[in-house]
Amino acid sequence: MIKPHEALQNSMSFAHDYNLQIPILLSPMAGVCPVSLSAAVANAGGMGSCGALLMTPEQISSWVKEMRESSNGTFQLNTWIPDPKPIRNLKHENSIKKLIAKWEPEVSNPPDNLPSQDFELQCEAMLKANPPIISSIMGLYPSQFVSSMKNNNIKWFATVTTVSEAIEAENAGANAVVAQGMEAGGHRGSFIAENASENMVGLFSLLPAVVDAVKIPVIAAGGIADGRGIAASFLLGASAVQMGTCFFRSPEAKIPRVWAEKLNSTYPEDTITTRTFSGRLGRSLRTKYALEASSLKAPSPAPYPIQRHLTQNMRTNAIKTNNLDGMQAWAGQSARLALDISASEIVNKLWEDTKSILG
Ligand SMILES: Cc1cc2nc3c(=O)[nH]c(=O)nc-3n(C[C@H](O)[C@H](O)[C@H](O)COP(=O)(O)O)c2cc1C
């Protein structure tokens, strides 16, 4: 049984190992990772993050350059392990297009060559940028890349959603695992896409089970949004926390206001998990598109990334027109706790509250 002061010490020793003042990591969030947010979190003593999934090698290297110009703090680069090449079914895609056309008449076409971003080139660019940490989601890096990270003294944090994935990650050489509870905003990181909705494990069960199963540090993620959640995670054995949604109302996150403002009135049951934006399961606000496209009457979503391409125009135009209902408005189940203050104030408040709970 871990005592409160031991839980705090454990997290401070993790922070020390990774040159942090505060064991709070900003979630790597593809599409929502402006340098402004990472720099604010890192300058407050936490860890910045770049979700590089949608970035070209040049964009990865300019993100890192700008980050280094804005902060001396620690940051991680992150990308997704690719799923097997999806099988196209044009007839089915057409039925999905009809549904999407209700929201955006100009439905986008997936390119012939999928995936459109090159995983190997992203890995090369991440290595070249030489960050302190590279993290993964949706699977494990190939062993050759793991060796390259180790040769360059780059640490690897692997996102896991089950105990068996955590054991696989430890055996593959991960330096820490990010245990992602199903409360998390954004995509669920199951190694196998088809397992995502079946293996919906909540953080209260996942975290102690993973802590008991592996020897490497465990970082808790999913629905953590205030000092209570951080303290509870540390008492359940986490060495650090990774948080995304709780920063969305800060000006540095730069998400559309209509999305940020909705969070304040979002109860846990006002988010849903759905494959209708990208083809991979993710947690979003309960918007009209998400609900209608997830209904039993709707055609089932195409596999990732076909569905992501099909919804591209809808999502882009929804942002342009400030229409929440067509946006891919990811949000974790604790969205309501996100505060409308600067990201550095959020980090400081989270940490003060955690310390006052754990003594
Ligand atoms: C908008 C958004 C995008 C995300 N993109 C990624 C990603 O590219 N890579 C990744 O490892 N995790 C990604 N995640 C998941 C986060 O790493 C983390 O698990 C999640 O933010 C934790 O839940 P919370 O948002 O409730 O704090 C994303 C989450 C959100 C909200």
CSV table of C-alpha atoms and ligand atoms in Angstrom, one decimal:
chain,number,residue,atom,x,y,z
A,1,MET,CA,0.0,0.0,0.0
A,2,ILE,CA,1.5,3.4,-1.0
A,3,LYS,CA,1.3,6.3,1.5
A,4,PRO,CA,0.5,9.8,0.2
A,5,HIS,CA,4.0,11.2,0.9
A,6,GLU,CA,5.5,8.1,-0.9
A,7,ALA,CA,3.2,8.7,-3.9
A,8,LEU,CA,4.4,12.3,-4.1
A,9,GLN,CA,8.1,11.3,-3.7
A,10,ASN,CA,7.7,8.7,-6.4
A,11,SER,CA,6.3,11.3,-8.9
A,12,MET,CA,9.1,13.8,-7.9
A,13,SER,CA,11.7,11.1,-8.6
A,14,PHE,CA,10.2,10.6,-12.1
A,15,ALA,CA,10.2,14.3,-12.6
A,16,HIS,CA,13.9,14.5,-11.6
A,17,ASP,CA,14.8,11.7,-14.0
A,18,TYR,CA,13.2,13.6,-16.9
A,19,ASN,CA,14.4,17.1,-16.0
A,20,LEU,CA,10.9,18.3,-15.0
A,21,GLN,CA,9.9,20.4,-12.0
A,22,ILE,CA,6.4,19.0,-12.1
A,23,PRO,CA,5.4,15.4,-13.1
A,24,ILE,CA,2.7,16.7,-15.5
A,25,LEU,CA,2.9,15.9,-19.2
A,26,LEU,CA,0.9,17.7,-21.9
A,27,SER,CA,-0.8,15.0,-24.1
A,28,PRO,CA,0.7,14.7,-27.5
A,29,MET,CA,-2.3,15.7,-29.6
A,30,ALA,CA,-2.2,15.4,-33.4
A,31,GLY,CA,-3.8,18.6,-34.9
A,32,VAL,CA,-3.9,20.3,-31.5
A,33,CYS,CA,-0.3,20.8,-30.5
A,34,PRO,CA,0.7,24.4,-31.1
A,35,VAL,CA,4.1,25.3,-29.8
A,36,SER,CA,2.4,28.0,-27.7
A,37,LEU,CA,0.8,25.3,-25.5
A,38,SER,CA,3.8,23.1,-25.2
A,39,ALA,CA,6.1,26.0,-24.4
A,40,ALA,CA,3.7,27.3,-21.7
A,41,VAL,CA,3.5,23.8,-20.1
A,42,ALA,CA,7.2,23.2,-20.3
A,43,ASN,CA,8.0,26.7,-19.0
A,44,ALA,CA,5.8,26.1,-16.0
A,45,GLY,CA,7.9,23.0,-15.2
A,46,GLY,CA,5.9,20.2,-17.0
A,47,MET,CA,6.5,18.4,-20.3
A,48,GLY,CA,5.5,19.8,-23.7
A,49,SER,CA,4.4,17.5,-26.5
A,50,CYS,CA,4.0,17.3,-30.2
A,51,GLY,CA,1.5,14.9,-31.9
A,52,ALA,CA,3.3,14.6,-35.2
A,53,LEU,CA,0.9,12.2,-37.0
A,54,LEU,CA,-0.2,14.7,-39.6
A,55,MET,CA,3.1,16.4,-40.0
A,56,THR,CA,5.7,16.2,-42.8
A,57,PRO,CA,9.4,15.8,-41.8
A,58,GLU,CA,9.9,19.5,-42.4
A,59,GLN,CA,7.0,20.4,-40.2
A,60,ILE,CA,8.4,18.2,-37.4
A,61,SER,CA,11.7,19.9,-37.6
A,62,SER,CA,10.3,23.4,-37.6
A,63,TRP,CA,8.0,22.5,-34.6
A,64,VAL,CA,11.1,21.4,-32.7
A,65,LYS,CA,13.1,24.5,-33.7
A,66,GLU,CA,10.3,26.8,-32.6
A,67,MET,CA,9.8,24.9,-29.3
A,68,ARG,CA,13.6,25.2,-28.6
A,69,GLU,CA,13.4,28.9,-29.2
A,70,SER,CA,10.4,29.2,-26.9
A,71,SER,CA,11.5,27.0,-24.0
A,72,ASN,CA,14.5,25.2,-22.4
A,73,GLY,CA,12.0,22.7,-21.0
A,74,THR,CA,11.5,19.0,-21.8
A,75,PHE,CA,9.2,17.8,-24.6
A,76,GLN,CA,8.2,14.6,-26.3
A,77,LEU,CA,7.5,13.9,-30.0
A,78,ASN,CA,4.8,11.3,-30.8
A,79,THR,CA,3.4,9.5,-33.8
A,80,TRP,CA,1.1,6.6,-34.5
A,81,ILE,CA,2.2,3.1,-35.4
A,82,PRO,CA,0.4,2.5,-38.8
A,83,ASP,CA,-2.4,0.0,-39.0
A,84,PRO,CA,-2.3,-2.6,-41.8
A,85,LYS,CA,-3.2,-1.1,-45.2
A,86,PRO,CA,-7.0,-0.8,-45.3
A,87,ILE,CA,-9.0,-2.6,-47.9
A,88,ARG,CA,-11.1,-0.2,-50.1
A,89,ASN,CA,-14.8,-0.8,-50.7
A,90,LEU,CA,-15.9,2.0,-53.0
A,91,LYS,CA,-19.6,1.1,-52.9
A,92,HIS,CA,-19.6,1.3,-49.1
A,93,GLU,CA,-17.6,4.6,-49.2
A,94,ASN,CA,-20.3,6.0,-51.5
A,95,SER,CA,-23.0,5.3,-48.9
A,96,ILE,CA,-20.8,7.0,-46.2
A,97,LYS,CA,-20.4,10.0,-48.6
A,98,LYS,CA,-24.2,10.3,-48.8
A,99,LEU,CA,-24.4,10.6,-45.1
A,100,ILE,CA,-21.5,13.1,-44.8
A,101,ALA,CA,-23.1,15.2,-47.7
A,102,LYS,CA,-25.9,16.2,-45.3
A,103,TRP,CA,-23.2,18.1,-43.3
A,104,GLU,CA,-20.8,19.0,-46.1
A,105,PRO,CA,-22.0,18.7,-49.7
A,106,GLU,CA,-18.4,18.7,-51.1
A,107,VAL,CA,-17.3,15.4,-49.6
A,108,SER,CA,-13.6,14.9,-49.9
A,109,ASN,CA,-12.2,11.8,-51.7
A,110,PRO,CA,-9.5,9.7,-50.1
A,111,PRO,CA,-6.3,9.7,-52.1
A,112,ASP,CA,-5.4,6.5,-54.1
A,113,ASN,CA,-2.2,6.1,-52.1
A,114,LEU,CA,-2.9,5.5,-48.4
A,115,PRO,CA,-1.6,6.3,-45.9
A,116,SER,CA,-0.7,9.8,-47.0
A,117,GLN,CA,2.0,10.5,-44.4
A,118,ASP,CA,5.1,8.3,-44.5
A,119,PHE,CA,5.8,6.7,-41.1
A,120,GLU,CA,9.4,5.9,-41.8
A,121,LEU,CA,10.2,9.5,-42.8
A,122,GLN,CA,8.4,10.8,-39.7
A,123,CYS,CA,10.5,8.4,-37.5
A,124,GLU,CA,13.7,9.6,-39.3
A,125,ALA,CA,12.7,13.2,-38.7
A,126,MET,CA,11.9,12.6,-35.0
A,127,LEU,CA,15.3,10.9,-34.5
A,128,LYS,CA,17.1,13.8,-36.3
A,129,ALA,CA,15.4,16.3,-34.1
A,130,ASN,CA,16.9,14.5,-31.1
A,131,PRO,CA,14.2,15.1,-28.5
A,132,PRO,CA,14.6,13.7,-25.0
A,133,ILE,CA,11.5,11.5,-25.5
A,134,ILE,CA,9.7,9.9,-28.3
A,135,SER,CA,6.3,8.3,-27.6
A,136,SER,CA,4.1,5.9,-29.5
A,137,ILE,CA,0.4,5.1,-29.8
A,138,MET,CA,-1.6,2.4,-31.6
A,139,GLY,CA,1.2,-0.2,-31.3
A,140,LEU,CA,5.0,-0.5,-30.8
A,141,TYR,CA,7.9,0.9,-32.8
A,142,PRO,CA,9.8,-1.6,-34.9
A,143,SER,CA,12.9,-3.0,-33.0
A,144,GLN,CA,15.3,-1.3,-35.3
A,145,PHE,CA,13.8,2.1,-34.4
A,146,VAL,CA,13.9,1.2,-30.7
A,147,SER,CA,17.6,0.5,-31.0
A,148,SER,CA,18.2,3.8,-32.8
A,149,MET,CA,16.3,5.7,-30.0
A,150,LYS,CA,18.5,3.9,-27.4
A,151,ASN,CA,21.7,4.6,-29.3
A,152,ASN,CA,20.8,8.3,-29.3
A,153,ASN,CA,19.8,8.3,-25.6
A,154,ILE,CA,16.2,9.1,-26.5
A,155,LYS,CA,13.6,7.6,-24.1
A,156,TRP,CA,10.5,5.8,-25.4
A,157,PHE,CA,7.1,6.2,-23.7
A,158,ALA,CA,4.6,3.7,-25.2
A,159,THR,CA,0.8,4.3,-24.9
A,160,VAL,CA,-1.1,1.2,-23.8
A,161,THR,CA,-4.8,0.5,-23.1
A,162,THR,CA,-4.6,-3.0,-21.5
A,163,VAL,CA,-2.3,-4.9,-19.2
A,164,SER,CA,-1.2,-7.3,-22.0
A,165,GLU,CA,-0.2,-4.3,-24.2
A,166,ALA,CA,1.8,-2.9,-21.2
A,167,ILE,CA,3.7,-6.1,-20.8
A,168,GLU,CA,4.4,-6.2,-24.6
A,169,ALA,CA,5.7,-2.6,-24.4
A,170,GLU,CA,8.0,-3.4,-21.5
A,171,ASN,CA,9.4,-6.4,-23.3
A,172,ALA,CA,10.0,-4.4,-26.4
A,173,GLY,CA,12.2,-1.9,-24.5
A,174,ALA,CA,9.9,1.0,-23.5
A,175,ASN,CA,11.2,3.2,-20.8
A,176,ALA,CA,7.7,4.0,-19.5
A,177,VAL,CA,4.2,3.2,-20.4
A,178,VAL,CA,1.3,5.7,-20.7
A,179,ALA,CA,-1.7,3.8,-19.3
A,180,GLN,CA,-4.6,5.3,-21.3
A,181,GLY,CA,-8.0,4.9,-19.6
A,182,MET,CA,-11.1,4.9,-21.7
A,183,GLU,CA,-12.1,8.3,-20.2
A,184,ALA,CA,-9.4,9.9,-22.5
A,185,GLY,CA,-10.3,12.5,-25.1
A,186,GLY,CA,-9.2,11.7,-28.7
A,187,HIS,CA,-8.3,8.4,-30.1
A,188,ARG,CA,-8.1,5.2,-28.1
A,189,GLY,CA,-4.6,3.8,-28.5
A,190,SER,CA,-5.4,0.1,-28.8
A,191,PHE,CA,-2.7,-1.8,-30.6
A,192,ILE,CA,-5.3,-3.5,-32.8
A,193,ALA,CA,-8.0,-1.1,-34.1
A,194,GLU,CA,-10.7,-3.8,-34.0
A,195,ASN,CA,-10.1,-4.3,-30.2
A,196,ALA,CA,-10.7,-0.7,-29.3
A,197,SER,CA,-14.4,-0.7,-28.4
A,198,GLU,CA,-14.2,-4.1,-26.7
A,199,ASN,CA,-11.3,-3.3,-24.4
A,200,MET,CA,-12.8,-0.1,-22.8
A,201,VAL,CA,-10.9,-0.2,-19.5
A,202,GLY,CA,-11.4,2.7,-17.1
A,203,LEU,CA,-8.3,4.3,-15.5
A,204,PHE,CA,-9.3,3.2,-12.0
A,205,SER,CA,-9.0,-0.5,-13.0
A,206,LEU,CA,-6.3,-0.1,-15.6
A,207,LEU,CA,-3.7,1.9,-13.6
A,208,PRO,CA,-3.2,-0.4,-10.6
A,209,ALA,CA,-3.3,-3.5,-12.8
A,210,VAL,CA,-0.6,-2.1,-15.1
A,211,VAL,CA,1.5,-0.8,-12.1
A,212,ASP,CA,1.4,-4.4,-10.7
A,213,ALA,CA,2.3,-6.0,-14.0
A,214,VAL,CA,5.4,-4.0,-15.1
A,215,LYS,CA,8.6,-2.7,-13.5
A,216,ILE,CA,8.9,0.5,-15.6
A,217,PRO,CA,7.2,3.8,-14.6
A,218,VAL,CA,3.6,4.2,-15.5
A,219,ILE,CA,2.1,7.5,-16.6
A,220,ALA,CA,-1.6,7.8,-16.1
A,221,ALA,CA,-3.8,9.3,-18.8
A,222,GLY,CA,-7.6,9.7,-19.4
A,223,GLY,CA,-10.0,12.0,-17.7
A,224,ILE,CA,-7.5,13.5,-15.3
A,225,ALA,CA,-8.3,17.2,-15.0
A,226,ASP,CA,-7.7,18.5,-11.5
A,227,GLY,CA,-5.6,17.9,-8.4
A,228,ARG,CA,-7.9,15.2,-7.2
A,229,GLY,CA,-7.4,13.1,-10.3
A,230,ILE,CA,-3.6,13.6,-10.2
A,231,ALA,CA,-3.5,12.7,-6.5
A,232,ALA,CA,-5.7,9.6,-7.1
A,233,SER,CA,-3.4,8.5,-10.0
A,234,PHE,CA,-0.3,8.8,-7.8
A,235,LEU,CA,-2.0,6.8,-5.0
A,236,LEU,CA,-2.8,4.1,-7.6
A,237,GLY,CA,0.9,3.9,-8.4
A,238,ALA,CA,1.4,6.3,-11.4
A,239,SER,CA,4.7,8.2,-11.5
A,240,ALA,CA,3.3,11.0,-13.6
A,241,VAL,CA,0.2,12.1,-15.4
A,242,GLN,CA,-0.5,13.0,-19.0
A,243,MET,CA,-3.4,15.5,-19.6
A,244,GLY,CA,-5.0,16.9,-22.7
A,245,THR,CA,-8.6,18.1,-22.5
A,246,CYS,CA,-7.9,20.1,-19.3
A,247,PHE,CA,-5.8,22.6,-21.3
A,248,PHE,CA,-8.4,23.2,-24.1
A,249,ARG,CA,-9.9,26.4,-22.6
A,250,SER,CA,-6.5,28.0,-22.2
A,251,PRO,CA,-5.7,30.7,-24.9
A,252,GLU,CA,-2.5,28.8,-25.8
A,253,ALA,CA,-4.4,25.7,-27.0
A,254,LYS,CA,-5.9,27.8,-29.9
A,255,ILE,CA,-8.9,25.5,-30.4
A,256,PRO,CA,-12.1,27.0,-31.9
A,257,ARG,CA,-14.0,28.9,-29.2
A,258,VAL,CA,-17.3,27.1,-29.8
A,259,TRP,CA,-15.5,23.8,-28.9
A,260,ALA,CA,-13.7,25.3,-25.9
A,261,GLU,CA,-16.8,27.0,-24.6
A,262,LYS,CA,-18.9,23.8,-24.8
A,263,LEU,CA,-16.5,21.9,-22.4
A,264,ASN,CA,-17.7,23.9,-19.4
A,265,SER,CA,-21.1,22.3,-19.6
A,266,THR,CA,-20.0,18.8,-20.6
A,267,TYR,CA,-20.7,16.1,-18.2
A,268,PRO,CA,-18.9,12.7,-18.6
A,269,GLU,CA,-22.0,11.3,-20.3
A,270,ASP,CA,-22.0,14.1,-22.8
A,271,THR,CA,-19.0,12.6,-24.6
A,272,ILE,CA,-19.1,9.5,-26.8
A,273,THR,CA,-16.7,7.1,-28.4
A,274,THR,CA,-17.1,6.9,-32.2
A,275,ARG,CA,-15.3,5.8,-35.3
A,276,THR,CA,-17.2,8.2,-37.5
A,277,PHE,CA,-14.5,10.9,-37.7
A,278,SER,CA,-11.4,8.9,-38.7
A,279,GLY,CA,-12.3,5.2,-38.7
A,280,ARG,CA,-10.3,4.7,-35.4
A,281,LEU,CA,-12.3,4.9,-32.2
A,282,GLY,CA,-12.0,8.2,-30.4
A,283,ARG,CA,-13.9,10.2,-27.7
A,284,SER,CA,-15.6,13.4,-28.8
A,285,LEU,CA,-18.3,15.7,-27.7
A,286,ARG,CA,-21.8,14.4,-28.3
A,287,THR,CA,-22.3,16.5,-31.5
A,288,LYS,CA,-25.1,16.1,-34.0
A,289,TYR,CA,-22.8,14.5,-36.7
A,290,ALA,CA,-21.1,12.2,-34.2
A,291,LEU,CA,-24.5,11.0,-33.0
A,292,GLU,CA,-26.2,10.6,-36.3
A,293,ALA,CA,-23.2,8.9,-38.0
A,294,SER,CA,-22.9,6.5,-35.1
A,295,SER,CA,-26.5,5.5,-35.1
A,296,LEU,CA,-27.5,1.9,-36.1
A,297,LYS,CA,-29.2,3.2,-39.2
A,298,ALA,CA,-26.0,4.8,-40.5
A,299,PRO,CA,-23.4,3.0,-42.7
A,300,SER,CA,-20.5,1.7,-40.6
A,301,PRO,CA,-17.5,3.9,-40.8
A,302,ALA,CA,-14.7,3.0,-43.2
A,303,PRO,CA,-11.4,1.8,-41.7
A,304,TYR,CA,-8.7,4.4,-40.7
A,305,PRO,CA,-7.6,6.5,-42.5
A,306,ILE,CA,-10.2,6.2,-45.2
A,307,GLN,CA,-12.9,7.6,-43.0
A,308,ARG,CA,-10.6,10.5,-41.9
A,309,HIS,CA,-10.2,11.5,-45.6
A,310,LEU,CA,-13.9,11.2,-46.2
A,311,THR,CA,-14.7,13.6,-43.3
A,312,GLN,CA,-11.8,16.0,-44.2
A,313,ASN,CA,-13.8,18.8,-45.9
A,314,MET,CA,-16.6,18.6,-43.4
A,315,ARG,CA,-14.2,19.0,-40.5
A,316,THR,CA,-12.2,21.8,-42.2
A,317,ASN,CA,-15.3,23.8,-43.1
A,318,ALA,CA,-16.9,23.3,-39.7
A,319,ILE,CA,-13.8,25.0,-38.2
A,320,LYS,CA,-14.1,27.8,-40.8
A,321,THR,CA,-17.8,28.4,-40.1
A,322,ASN,CA,-17.4,27.8,-36.3
A,323,ASN,CA,-20.0,25.0,-36.5
A,324,LEU,CA,-19.4,22.6,-33.6
A,325,ASP,CA,-21.7,20.0,-35.1
A,326,GLY,CA,-19.3,19.1,-38.0
A,327,MET,CA,-16.1,19.5,-36.0
A,328,GLN,CA,-14.0,16.6,-34.7
A,329,ALA,CA,-14.4,18.0,-31.2
A,330,TRP,CA,-12.4,15.5,-29.2
A,331,ALA,CA,-12.9,15.7,-25.4
A,332,GLY,CA,-12.2,13.5,-22.4
A,333,GLN,CA,-14.9,12.6,-19.9
A,334,SER,CA,-13.6,15.2,-17.4
A,335,ALA,CA,-14.0,18.1,-19.9
A,336,ARG,CA,-16.2,20.1,-17.4
A,337,LEU,CA,-13.1,20.6,-15.2
A,338,ALA,CA,-11.1,22.4,-17.9
A,339,LEU,CA,-10.3,26.0,-16.7
A,340,ASP,CA,-10.5,29.2,-18.7
A,341,ILE,CA,-7.1,30.4,-17.6
A,342,SER,CA,-3.6,30.4,-19.1
A,343,ALA,CA,-1.8,27.0,-19.5
A,344,SER,CA,0.9,27.9,-17.1
A,345,GLU,CA,-1.7,28.9,-14.4
A,346,ILE,CA,-3.4,25.6,-15.0
A,347,VAL,CA,-0.1,23.6,-14.5
A,348,ASN,CA,0.6,25.7,-11.3
A,349,LYS,CA,-2.9,25.2,-9.9
A,350,LEU,CA,-2.9,21.5,-10.7
A,351,TRP,CA,0.4,21.0,-8.9
A,352,GLU,CA,-0.5,23.2,-5.8
A,353,ASP,CA,-3.8,21.3,-5.4
A,354,THR,CA,-2.1,17.9,-5.8
A,355,LYS,CA,0.5,18.8,-3.2
A,356,SER,CA,-2.1,20.0,-0.7
A,357,ILE,CA,-4.0,16.8,-1.1
A,358,LEU,CA,-1.0,14.5,-0.7
A,359,GLY,CA,0.7,16.7,1.9
B,1,LIG,C1,-7.4,16.3,-29.6
B,1,LIG,C2,-6.7,15.1,-29.1
B,1,LIG,C3,-5.7,14.5,-30.0
B,1,LIG,C4,-5.0,13.4,-29.5
B,1,LIG,N1,-4.0,12.9,-30.4
B,1,LIG,C5,-3.1,12.0,-29.9
B,1,LIG,C6,-2.0,11.6,-30.6
B,1,LIG,O1,-1.7,12.1,-31.8
B,1,LIG,N2,-1.1,10.8,-30.1
B,1,LIG,C7,-1.3,10.3,-28.8
B,1,LIG,O2,-0.5,9.5,-28.3
B,1,LIG,N3,-2.4,10.6,-28.1
B,1,LIG,C8,-3.3,11.5,-28.6
B,1,LIG,N4,-4.4,11.8,-27.8
B,1,LIG,C9,-4.7,11.1,-26.5
B,1,LIG,C10,-3.8,11.8,-25.4
B,1,LIG,O3,-2.5,11.4,-25.5
B,1,LIG,C11,-4.3,11.4,-24.0
B,1,LIG,O4,-4.5,10.0,-23.9
B,1,LIG,C12,-5.6,12.1,-23.6
B,1,LIG,O5,-5.5,13.5,-23.9
B,1,LIG,C13,-5.9,11.9,-22.2
B,1,LIG,O6,-7.2,12.2,-21.8
B,1,LIG,P1,-7.7,13.6,-21.5
B,1,LIG,O7,-7.8,14.4,-22.8
B,1,LIG,O8,-9.0,13.4,-20.8
B,1,LIG,O9,-6.7,14.3,-20.6
B,1,LIG,C14,-5.2,12.9,-28.2
B,1,LIG,C15,-6.1,13.5,-27.4
B,1,LIG,C16,-6.9,14.6,-27.8
B,1,LIG,C17,-7.9,15.2,-26.9
